[in-house]
CSV table of C-alpha atoms in Angstrom, one decimal:
chain,number,residue,atom,x,y,z
A,1,MET,CA,-139.9,43.6,73.5
A,2,LYS,CA,-141.7,44.0,76.4
A,3,ILE,CA,-141.5,42.2,79.3
A,4,SER,CA,-143.0,40.6,83.0
A,5,VAL,CA,-141.2,39.3,85.6
A,6,GLU,CA,-142.1,39.2,89.3
A,7,ARG,CA,-139.0,40.5,91.2
A,8,GLY,CA,-137.0,37.9,93.0
A,9,THR,CA,-137.1,35.2,90.3
A,10,LEU,CA,-135.8,38.9,88.0
A,11,LEU,CA,-133.0,39.1,90.3
A,12,LYS,CA,-132.2,35.4,90.9
A,13,ALA,CA,-131.0,35.3,87.7
A,14,VAL,CA,-129.6,39.4,86.6
A,15,SER,CA,-127.5,39.0,89.7
A,16,GLN,CA,-125.6,35.4,88.4
A,17,ALA,CA,-125.8,36.3,84.8
A,18,GLN,CA,-123.3,40.1,85.9
A,19,SER,CA,-121.3,38.3,88.9
A,20,VAL,CA,-119.2,37.3,85.5
A,21,VAL,CA,-118.6,40.8,84.1
A,22,GLU,CA,-115.4,42.5,85.8
A,23,ARG,CA,-115.9,45.3,86.5
A,24,ARG,CA,-112.9,47.5,84.5
A,25,ASN,CA,-113.9,46.9,81.0
A,26,THR,CA,-112.8,48.2,77.4
A,27,ILE,CA,-114.7,46.7,75.6
A,28,PRO,CA,-118.6,48.6,76.0
A,29,ILE,CA,-120.8,45.2,75.2
A,30,LEU,CA,-118.9,43.2,77.9
A,31,ALA,CA,-120.4,45.3,80.4
A,32,ASN,CA,-123.4,44.2,79.6
A,33,VAL,CA,-125.9,41.1,79.6
A,34,LEU,CA,-128.0,40.2,76.7
A,35,ILE,CA,-132.4,40.0,77.4
A,36,GLU,CA,-133.7,37.3,74.6
A,37,ALA,CA,-136.5,37.1,75.2
A,38,GLU,CA,-139.4,34.4,73.3
A,39,GLY,CA,-143.0,31.8,74.0
A,40,ASP,CA,-142.7,31.7,77.7
A,41,THR,CA,-139.6,32.4,79.0
A,42,VAL,CA,-136.3,35.1,79.4
A,43,GLN,CA,-132.9,34.0,79.1
A,44,PHE,CA,-129.7,36.4,80.3
A,45,ARG,CA,-126.1,36.0,78.8
A,46,ALA,CA,-123.3,37.4,80.3
A,47,THR,CA,-119.6,36.4,79.4
A,48,ASP,CA,-115.8,37.8,79.9
A,49,LEU,CA,-114.9,36.6,77.1
A,50,ASP,CA,-113.5,33.5,78.9
A,51,ILE,CA,-117.0,32.7,80.8
A,52,GLU,CA,-120.2,32.5,80.0
A,53,VAL,CA,-123.8,32.2,82.0
A,54,VAL,CA,-126.9,32.0,81.0
A,55,ASP,CA,-129.3,31.8,83.1
A,56,LYS,CA,-133.7,31.5,81.6
A,57,ALA,CA,-136.4,32.6,84.2
A,58,PRO,CA,-140.3,32.2,83.8
A,59,ALA,CA,-141.9,35.2,82.1
A,60,GLN,CA,-145.1,37.4,81.1
A,61,VAL,CA,-144.1,37.3,77.1
A,62,GLU,CA,-146.0,39.6,75.9
A,63,ARG,CA,-143.2,41.5,72.4
A,64,ALA,CA,-140.9,38.8,72.1
A,65,GLY,CA,-137.2,40.6,71.3
A,66,ALA,CA,-134.0,40.6,73.4
A,67,THR,CA,-131.6,44.2,73.6
A,68,THR,CA,-128.4,44.4,75.7
A,69,VAL,CA,-128.1,46.7,79.2
A,70,SER,CA,-125.7,47.6,81.8
A,71,ALA,CA,-126.0,44.5,83.6
A,72,ASN,CA,-124.2,46.2,87.0
A,73,THR,CA,-127.9,48.8,86.9
A,74,LEU,CA,-129.5,46.3,85.8
A,75,HIS,CA,-128.9,44.2,89.3
A,76,GLU,CA,-128.5,46.9,91.1
A,77,ILE,CA,-131.9,48.4,90.4
A,78,VAL,CA,-133.6,45.7,90.6
A,79,ARG,CA,-131.8,44.2,94.1
A,80,LYS,CA,-133.1,47.3,95.3
A,81,LEU,CA,-136.8,47.0,93.9
A,82,PRO,CA,-139.6,45.8,97.1
A,83,ASP,CA,-140.1,41.4,97.1
A,84,GLY,CA,-142.5,40.6,95.4
A,85,ALA,CA,-142.7,43.8,92.4
A,86,LEU,CA,-143.7,42.6,89.1
A,87,VAL,CA,-141.0,44.5,86.5
A,88,THR,CA,-142.2,44.9,83.6
A,89,LEU,CA,-138.8,45.2,81.0
A,90,THR,CA,-140.0,47.4,77.7
A,91,ASP,CA,-137.9,48.5,74.7
A,92,ASP,CA,-138.9,49.9,71.5
A,93,GLY,CA,-135.8,48.8,69.4
A,94,THR,CA,-136.1,52.9,68.6
A,95,SER,CA,-135.2,55.4,70.9
A,96,GLY,CA,-131.7,52.1,72.4
A,97,ARG,CA,-133.3,53.1,75.9
A,98,LEU,CA,-134.8,49.8,77.9
A,99,THR,CA,-137.7,51.0,80.3
A,100,VAL,CA,-137.8,49.5,83.5
A,101,GLU,CA,-141.2,49.8,85.4
A,102,ALA,CA,-142.4,48.3,88.8
A,103,GLY,CA,-145.3,49.7,90.7
A,104,ARG,CA,-144.9,53.6,90.8
A,105,SER,CA,-140.6,53.4,90.2
A,106,ASN,CA,-139.4,54.0,86.2
A,107,PHE,CA,-136.6,53.7,84.9
A,108,SER,CA,-135.1,54.7,81.8
A,109,LEU,CA,-132.0,52.7,80.6
A,110,ALA,CA,-129.6,53.3,77.6
A,111,THR,CA,-129.1,49.9,75.4
A,112,LEU,CA,-126.9,48.8,72.7
A,113,PRO,CA,-127.3,46.6,69.7
A,114,LYS,CA,-128.0,42.5,70.3
A,115,GLU,CA,-126.1,41.9,67.9
A,116,ASP,CA,-122.4,43.3,68.9
A,117,PHE,CA,-123.1,40.7,71.7
A,118,PRO,CA,-120.3,38.3,71.5
A,119,VAL,CA,-121.4,34.9,72.3
A,120,MET,CA,-118.6,32.2,72.5
A,121,ALA,CA,-119.0,29.7,69.7
A,122,SER,CA,-120.1,26.8,70.2
A,123,SER,CA,-118.1,23.2,70.9
A,124,GLU,CA,-118.9,19.5,70.1
A,125,TYR,CA,-117.8,17.5,73.7
A,126,ALA,CA,-115.7,15.0,73.5
A,127,CYS,CA,-117.8,14.0,76.9
A,128,ASN,CA,-120.7,14.7,78.7
A,129,PHE,CA,-122.1,13.1,82.2
A,130,SER,CA,-124.3,13.6,85.6
A,131,ALA,CA,-122.5,14.6,89.0
A,132,ASN,CA,-124.3,15.2,92.5
A,133,ALA,CA,-124.5,19.1,93.1
A,134,ALA,CA,-123.1,18.2,96.1
A,135,GLN,CA,-120.7,16.1,94.8
A,136,LEU,CA,-118.8,18.1,92.7
A,137,ARG,CA,-118.6,21.2,95.5
A,138,ARG,CA,-116.6,18.5,98.1
A,139,LEU,CA,-114.2,18.7,94.8
A,140,PHE,CA,-113.9,21.9,94.3
A,141,ASP,CA,-113.8,23.6,98.7
A,142,LYS,CA,-112.9,21.2,99.0
A,143,SER,CA,-109.4,22.0,97.1
A,144,LYS,CA,-109.6,25.6,95.2
A,145,PHE,CA,-107.9,26.7,98.9
A,146,ALA,CA,-104.8,25.7,97.1
A,147,ILE,CA,-105.4,27.6,93.9
A,148,SER,CA,-102.2,30.1,92.9
A,149,THR,CA,-102.7,33.8,92.6
A,150,GLU,CA,-98.9,34.4,90.2
A,151,GLU,CA,-99.9,34.4,87.3
A,152,THR,CA,-97.5,34.0,85.7
A,153,ARG,CA,-97.8,29.8,86.2
A,154,TYR,CA,-100.6,30.3,84.7
A,155,TYR,CA,-101.3,26.7,85.1
A,156,LEU,CA,-101.8,26.3,88.3
A,157,ASN,CA,-104.7,29.3,88.6
A,158,GLY,CA,-106.9,26.6,88.1
A,159,VAL,CA,-108.6,23.7,89.8
A,160,TYR,CA,-107.1,20.4,87.8
A,161,MET,CA,-110.2,18.2,87.0
A,162,HIS,CA,-108.8,14.9,85.9
A,163,VAL,CA,-110.0,11.3,86.0
A,164,SER,CA,-106.7,9.0,87.8
A,165,ASP,CA,-106.7,5.6,89.5
A,166,ALA,CA,-107.5,5.0,93.6
A,167,ASP,CA,-106.8,1.3,95.4
A,168,GLY,CA,-110.4,0.8,94.3
A,169,GLY,CA,-110.5,2.0,90.8
A,170,LYS,CA,-110.6,4.7,88.6
A,171,VAL,CA,-111.5,8.5,90.5
A,172,LEU,CA,-112.8,11.7,89.8
A,173,ARG,CA,-110.3,13.4,90.6
A,174,CYS,CA,-109.2,17.7,91.8
A,175,VAL,CA,-105.7,19.0,92.4
A,176,ALA,CA,-105.1,22.0,93.1
A,177,THR,CA,-101.5,23.7,94.5
A,178,ASP,CA,-100.0,26.8,94.4
A,179,GLY,CA,-96.3,24.9,95.1
A,180,HIS,CA,-96.3,25.9,99.1
A,181,ARG,CA,-99.5,23.4,99.3
A,182,LEU,CA,-101.2,20.7,97.6
A,183,ALA,CA,-105.3,19.7,97.3
A,184,ARG,CA,-106.1,16.0,96.2
A,185,ILE,CA,-109.7,15.2,96.0
A,186,ASP,CA,-111.4,12.4,94.8
A,187,SER,CA,-115.1,11.2,94.4
A,188,ASP,CA,-116.9,8.5,92.8
A,189,LEU,CA,-116.3,8.0,89.0
A,190,PRO,CA,-119.9,9.5,87.3
A,191,ASP,CA,-121.4,6.8,84.5
A,192,GLY,CA,-119.9,8.4,80.8
A,193,ALA,CA,-117.5,10.2,82.1
A,194,ALA,CA,-113.8,7.6,81.5
A,195,ASP,CA,-113.1,9.7,79.2
A,196,MET,CA,-112.9,13.0,79.5
A,197,PRO,CA,-109.6,14.2,79.5
A,198,GLY,CA,-108.0,16.6,82.0
A,199,VAL,CA,-109.0,20.0,82.4
A,200,ILE,CA,-107.3,23.4,84.4
A,201,VAL,CA,-110.6,25.6,85.8
A,202,PRO,CA,-110.0,28.9,85.8
A,203,ARG,CA,-110.2,30.2,89.4
A,204,LYS,CA,-112.5,32.2,89.0
A,205,THR,CA,-114.0,29.3,87.3
A,206,VAL,CA,-114.8,28.1,89.6
A,207,GLY,CA,-116.2,30.8,92.0
A,208,GLU,CA,-119.4,31.1,89.3
A,209,LEU,CA,-119.7,27.0,89.2
A,210,ARG,CA,-119.8,27.0,93.4
A,211,LYS,CA,-123.7,29.5,92.9
A,212,LEU,CA,-124.6,26.6,91.0
A,213,LEU,CA,-123.9,23.8,93.3
A,214,ASP,CA,-126.2,24.6,96.0
A,215,ASP,CA,-129.1,22.3,96.4
A,216,ASP,CA,-127.5,18.7,97.0
A,217,GLU,CA,-130.7,16.8,95.0
A,218,MET,CA,-129.1,18.8,91.5
A,219,ASP,CA,-127.5,16.9,88.8
A,220,ILE,CA,-125.7,19.2,86.6
A,221,ALA,CA,-124.6,18.2,83.2
A,222,VAL,CA,-121.3,18.8,83.0
A,223,SER,CA,-119.4,18.9,79.3
A,224,VAL,CA,-116.4,18.3,79.1
A,225,SER,CA,-113.7,19.0,75.8
A,226,GLU,CA,-109.7,19.4,75.9
A,227,THR,CA,-110.3,23.3,75.7
A,228,LYS,CA,-113.9,24.3,77.0
A,229,VAL,CA,-116.2,22.9,79.5
A,230,ARG,CA,-119.3,22.9,80.1
A,231,PHE,CA,-121.6,22.8,83.9
A,232,ALA,CA,-126.1,23.4,83.0
A,233,THR,CA,-128.2,22.6,85.3
A,234,PRO,CA,-132.1,22.8,83.7
A,235,ASP,CA,-131.7,26.7,84.6
A,236,ILE,CA,-128.1,27.8,84.2
A,237,THR,CA,-125.5,27.4,81.8
A,238,LEU,CA,-121.6,27.8,82.7
A,239,THR,CA,-119.1,27.9,80.1
A,240,SER,CA,-115.6,28.7,80.0
A,241,LYS,CA,-112.6,28.4,78.9
A,242,VAL,CA,-110.0,25.9,80.0
A,243,ILE,CA,-106.5,26.9,80.9
A,244,ASP,CA,-104.2,25.9,77.5
A,245,GLY,CA,-101.3,24.1,80.1
A,246,THR,CA,-100.3,21.2,81.2
A,247,PHE,CA,-100.7,20.6,85.0
A,248,PRO,CA,-97.5,19.4,86.8
A,249,ASP,CA,-96.6,16.1,88.1
A,250,TYR,CA,-98.6,16.3,90.9
A,251,THR,CA,-97.5,12.3,92.6
A,252,ARG,CA,-94.0,13.1,93.1
A,253,VAL,CA,-95.4,15.7,95.5
A,254,ILE,CA,-97.2,13.8,97.8
A,255,PRO,CA,-94.6,12.1,100.3
A,256,ALA,CA,-95.5,7.6,100.7
A,257,GLY,CA,-93.1,7.6,103.1
A,258,ASN,CA,-94.3,9.5,106.2
A,259,THR,CA,-94.7,7.6,109.4
A,260,ARG,CA,-94.6,9.9,112.5
A,261,ARG,CA,-98.1,10.1,112.4
A,262,LEU,CA,-99.7,12.7,114.6
A,263,GLU,CA,-103.9,12.9,115.4
A,264,VAL,CA,-105.3,16.1,116.5
A,265,ASP,CA,-109.2,17.4,117.2
A,266,ALA,CA,-108.1,19.7,113.9
A,267,SER,CA,-111.3,22.5,115.2
A,268,ASP,CA,-109.0,23.2,118.4
A,269,PHE,CA,-105.4,23.2,115.8
A,270,ALA,CA,-106.7,25.6,114.4
A,271,GLN,CA,-107.9,27.2,116.9
A,272,ALA,CA,-104.5,26.5,118.6
A,273,VAL,CA,-103.1,27.9,116.0
A,274,ASP,CA,-105.3,30.8,115.1
A,275,ARG,CA,-103.9,32.5,119.0
A,276,VAL,CA,-100.6,32.0,119.1
A,277,ALA,CA,-100.1,33.5,115.0
A,278,THR,CA,-101.6,36.4,115.9
A,279,VAL,CA,-98.6,38.0,117.9
A,280,SER,CA,-96.5,36.6,114.4
A,281,SER,CA,-95.0,39.2,111.7
A,282,GLU,CA,-97.5,39.2,108.9
A,283,ARG,CA,-94.2,38.6,106.3
A,284,SER,CA,-94.0,35.8,106.8
A,285,ARG,CA,-96.2,33.6,109.8
A,286,ALA,CA,-94.4,30.9,111.3
A,287,VAL,CA,-94.8,28.8,113.6
A,288,LYS,CA,-93.2,26.4,114.9
A,289,LEU,CA,-95.1,22.7,116.8
A,290,ALA,CA,-93.0,20.6,119.1
A,291,LEU,CA,-93.7,17.2,119.0
A,292,ASP,CA,-93.4,14.5,122.0
A,293,GLU,CA,-95.0,11.8,123.7
A,294,ASP,CA,-98.6,13.3,123.5
A,295,ARG,CA,-97.5,16.6,123.4
A,296,LEU,CA,-97.5,18.9,121.1
A,297,ILE,CA,-96.7,23.3,121.4
A,298,LEU,CA,-97.7,25.5,119.6
A,299,SER,CA,-95.6,28.7,120.1
A,300,VAL,CA,-94.3,32.5,117.6
A,301,ASN,CA,-90.9,33.6,118.2
A,302,ALA,CA,-92.0,37.6,116.1
A,303,PRO,CA,-89.1,39.9,118.3
A,304,ASP,CA,-90.4,42.9,117.0
A,305,SER,CA,-93.6,42.0,118.2
A,306,GLY,CA,-93.5,39.5,122.0
A,307,ALA,CA,-94.2,35.3,121.4
A,308,ALA,CA,-97.0,32.9,122.4
A,309,GLU,CA,-97.0,29.3,123.1
A,310,GLU,CA,-100.6,26.9,123.6
A,311,GLU,CA,-100.0,23.4,124.7
A,312,LEU,CA,-102.6,20.7,123.3
A,313,ALA,CA,-103.7,17.6,124.0
A,314,VAL,CA,-103.0,15.1,120.8
A,315,ALA,CA,-101.9,11.3,119.8
A,316,TYR,CA,-99.2,10.8,118.8
A,317,GLY,CA,-96.1,7.6,119.5
A,318,ASP,CA,-93.9,9.0,117.5
A,319,GLU,CA,-89.7,10.5,118.5
A,320,ARG,CA,-89.4,14.5,118.8
A,321,LEU,CA,-90.0,17.1,116.3
A,322,GLU,CA,-89.7,20.1,115.1
A,323,ILE,CA,-90.8,21.9,112.0
A,324,GLY,CA,-92.4,24.8,111.4
A,325,PHE,CA,-95.4,25.7,109.1
A,326,ASN,CA,-96.6,29.5,107.3
A,327,ALA,CA,-99.7,29.6,109.7
A,328,LYS,CA,-102.3,31.2,107.0
A,329,TYR,CA,-101.6,26.9,105.4
A,330,LEU,CA,-102.4,25.1,108.1
A,331,LEU,CA,-106.0,27.6,109.1
A,332,GLU,CA,-106.8,26.9,105.7
A,333,ILE,CA,-106.0,23.2,105.6
A,334,ALA,CA,-107.2,22.3,109.6
A,335,SER,CA,-110.5,24.1,108.7
A,336,GLN,CA,-111.6,21.4,105.9
A,337,VAL,CA,-112.0,18.4,108.1
A,338,ASP,CA,-115.3,18.7,108.7
A,339,ARG,CA,-115.7,14.9,110.1
A,340,GLU,CA,-113.5,13.5,111.9
A,341,ASN,CA,-110.1,14.5,113.6
A,342,ALA,CA,-107.2,15.6,111.6
A,343,VAL,CA,-104.5,13.0,110.8
A,344,PHE,CA,-101.3,14.7,110.5
A,345,MET,CA,-98.3,12.0,108.4
A,346,PHE,CA,-94.0,13.6,109.2
A,347,ASN,CA,-90.8,12.1,108.4
A,348,SER,CA,-88.7,15.6,108.9
A,349,ALA,CA,-89.0,18.5,109.6
A,350,GLY,CA,-87.3,20.0,106.1
A,351,ASP,CA,-90.0,17.4,103.7
A,352,PRO,CA,-93.4,17.9,103.1
A,353,THR,CA,-95.9,17.2,105.5
A,354,LEU,CA,-99.6,15.5,104.2
A,355,MET,CA,-102.3,15.9,106.6
A,356,ARG,CA,-106.0,13.9,106.0
A,357,GLU,CA,-109.3,13.4,107.6
A,358,GLY,CA,-108.7,10.2,110.5
A,359,ASN,CA,-108.6,7.7,107.9
A,360,ASP,CA,-109.4,8.6,104.7
A,361,THR,CA,-107.7,8.9,101.7
A,362,THR,CA,-109.7,10.7,99.5
A,363,ALA,CA,-109.2,14.1,100.4
A,364,VAL,CA,-105.6,14.2,101.1
A,365,TYR,CA,-103.7,17.5,102.2
A,366,VAL,CA,-99.6,18.7,101.0
A,367,VAL,CA,-98.5,21.2,103.2
A,368,MET,CA,-94.5,21.8,102.8
A,369,PRO,CA,-92.8,23.3,106.0
A,370,MET,CA,-91.1,26.9,107.0
A,371,ARG,CA,-87.3,27.2,108.6
A,372,VAL,CA,-88.6,28.6,111.8
């Protein structure tokens, strides 16, 4: 195999592939990236046995072939090469070495046989549709903060993507929760997605998928089966197993009868919460909200480190209410609001609180209160 690739093109392809590779590996081949050159393209394939990324790049292919080499080492070398350099990768197939040349630099890297590389079994996808990158980015970006990190409740370690009914018909919906907070984001249902089985997309996959979604104009080909999900652009294909479990009935925890309405500028609110939380003890990070007519007082009282209080002008017309929250959860939820004011709907100090952006019901957040 002998190929030449421009450094910028190579770096983009290799960095996407190597980010899937787990740092600590008991199986040596999983630390490698499979390089396959044919025609006028080279493709880099990496996997951790749950996720597989295949990245294609244009190349001058002198000799077609394939080999595997350490993903991390190759990425570090390419990253440190000067911009605009032409990188030549050569593998004669007998020495067990891949030569990387660029300008006056020359590297020789150990390879492993390509036959040992595990390629994810292709599967039949029950549902194939195309979705805009900006649409998918919104669905996952606004929900991923609520993904649980508790390994015992593995079925909450991802974003539940499914088709659901909303006021105006069917929608594509993403939901994530960790038992303390919940995010439910809706989007228009793409053509061909009506029969999609509901799947739980794992946290790591959501992180990798984000890298495919930077270009607003791009359409992403989405394929879903009961066990796998695939997202593809013309250059990159990301295939992942889905979490094998049943996502709980989240509709039961979204409060429908909350009547006390607070409207507040989201960034002012987030900054005020951040300021008063500075003195709170790390473990609980509890912030108390005291609501009165058009007035909100945020306070923290930490016996070991001090107290803080801040007042905000808000729109609130119901009876007095005192309620406590974890400051981190409030900050994360407030930071999801990007256009209008944040609207909080309360019931009582012990009931879940609902938050949305203005009157927009396509993004709804629920947060559980704390005793303060």
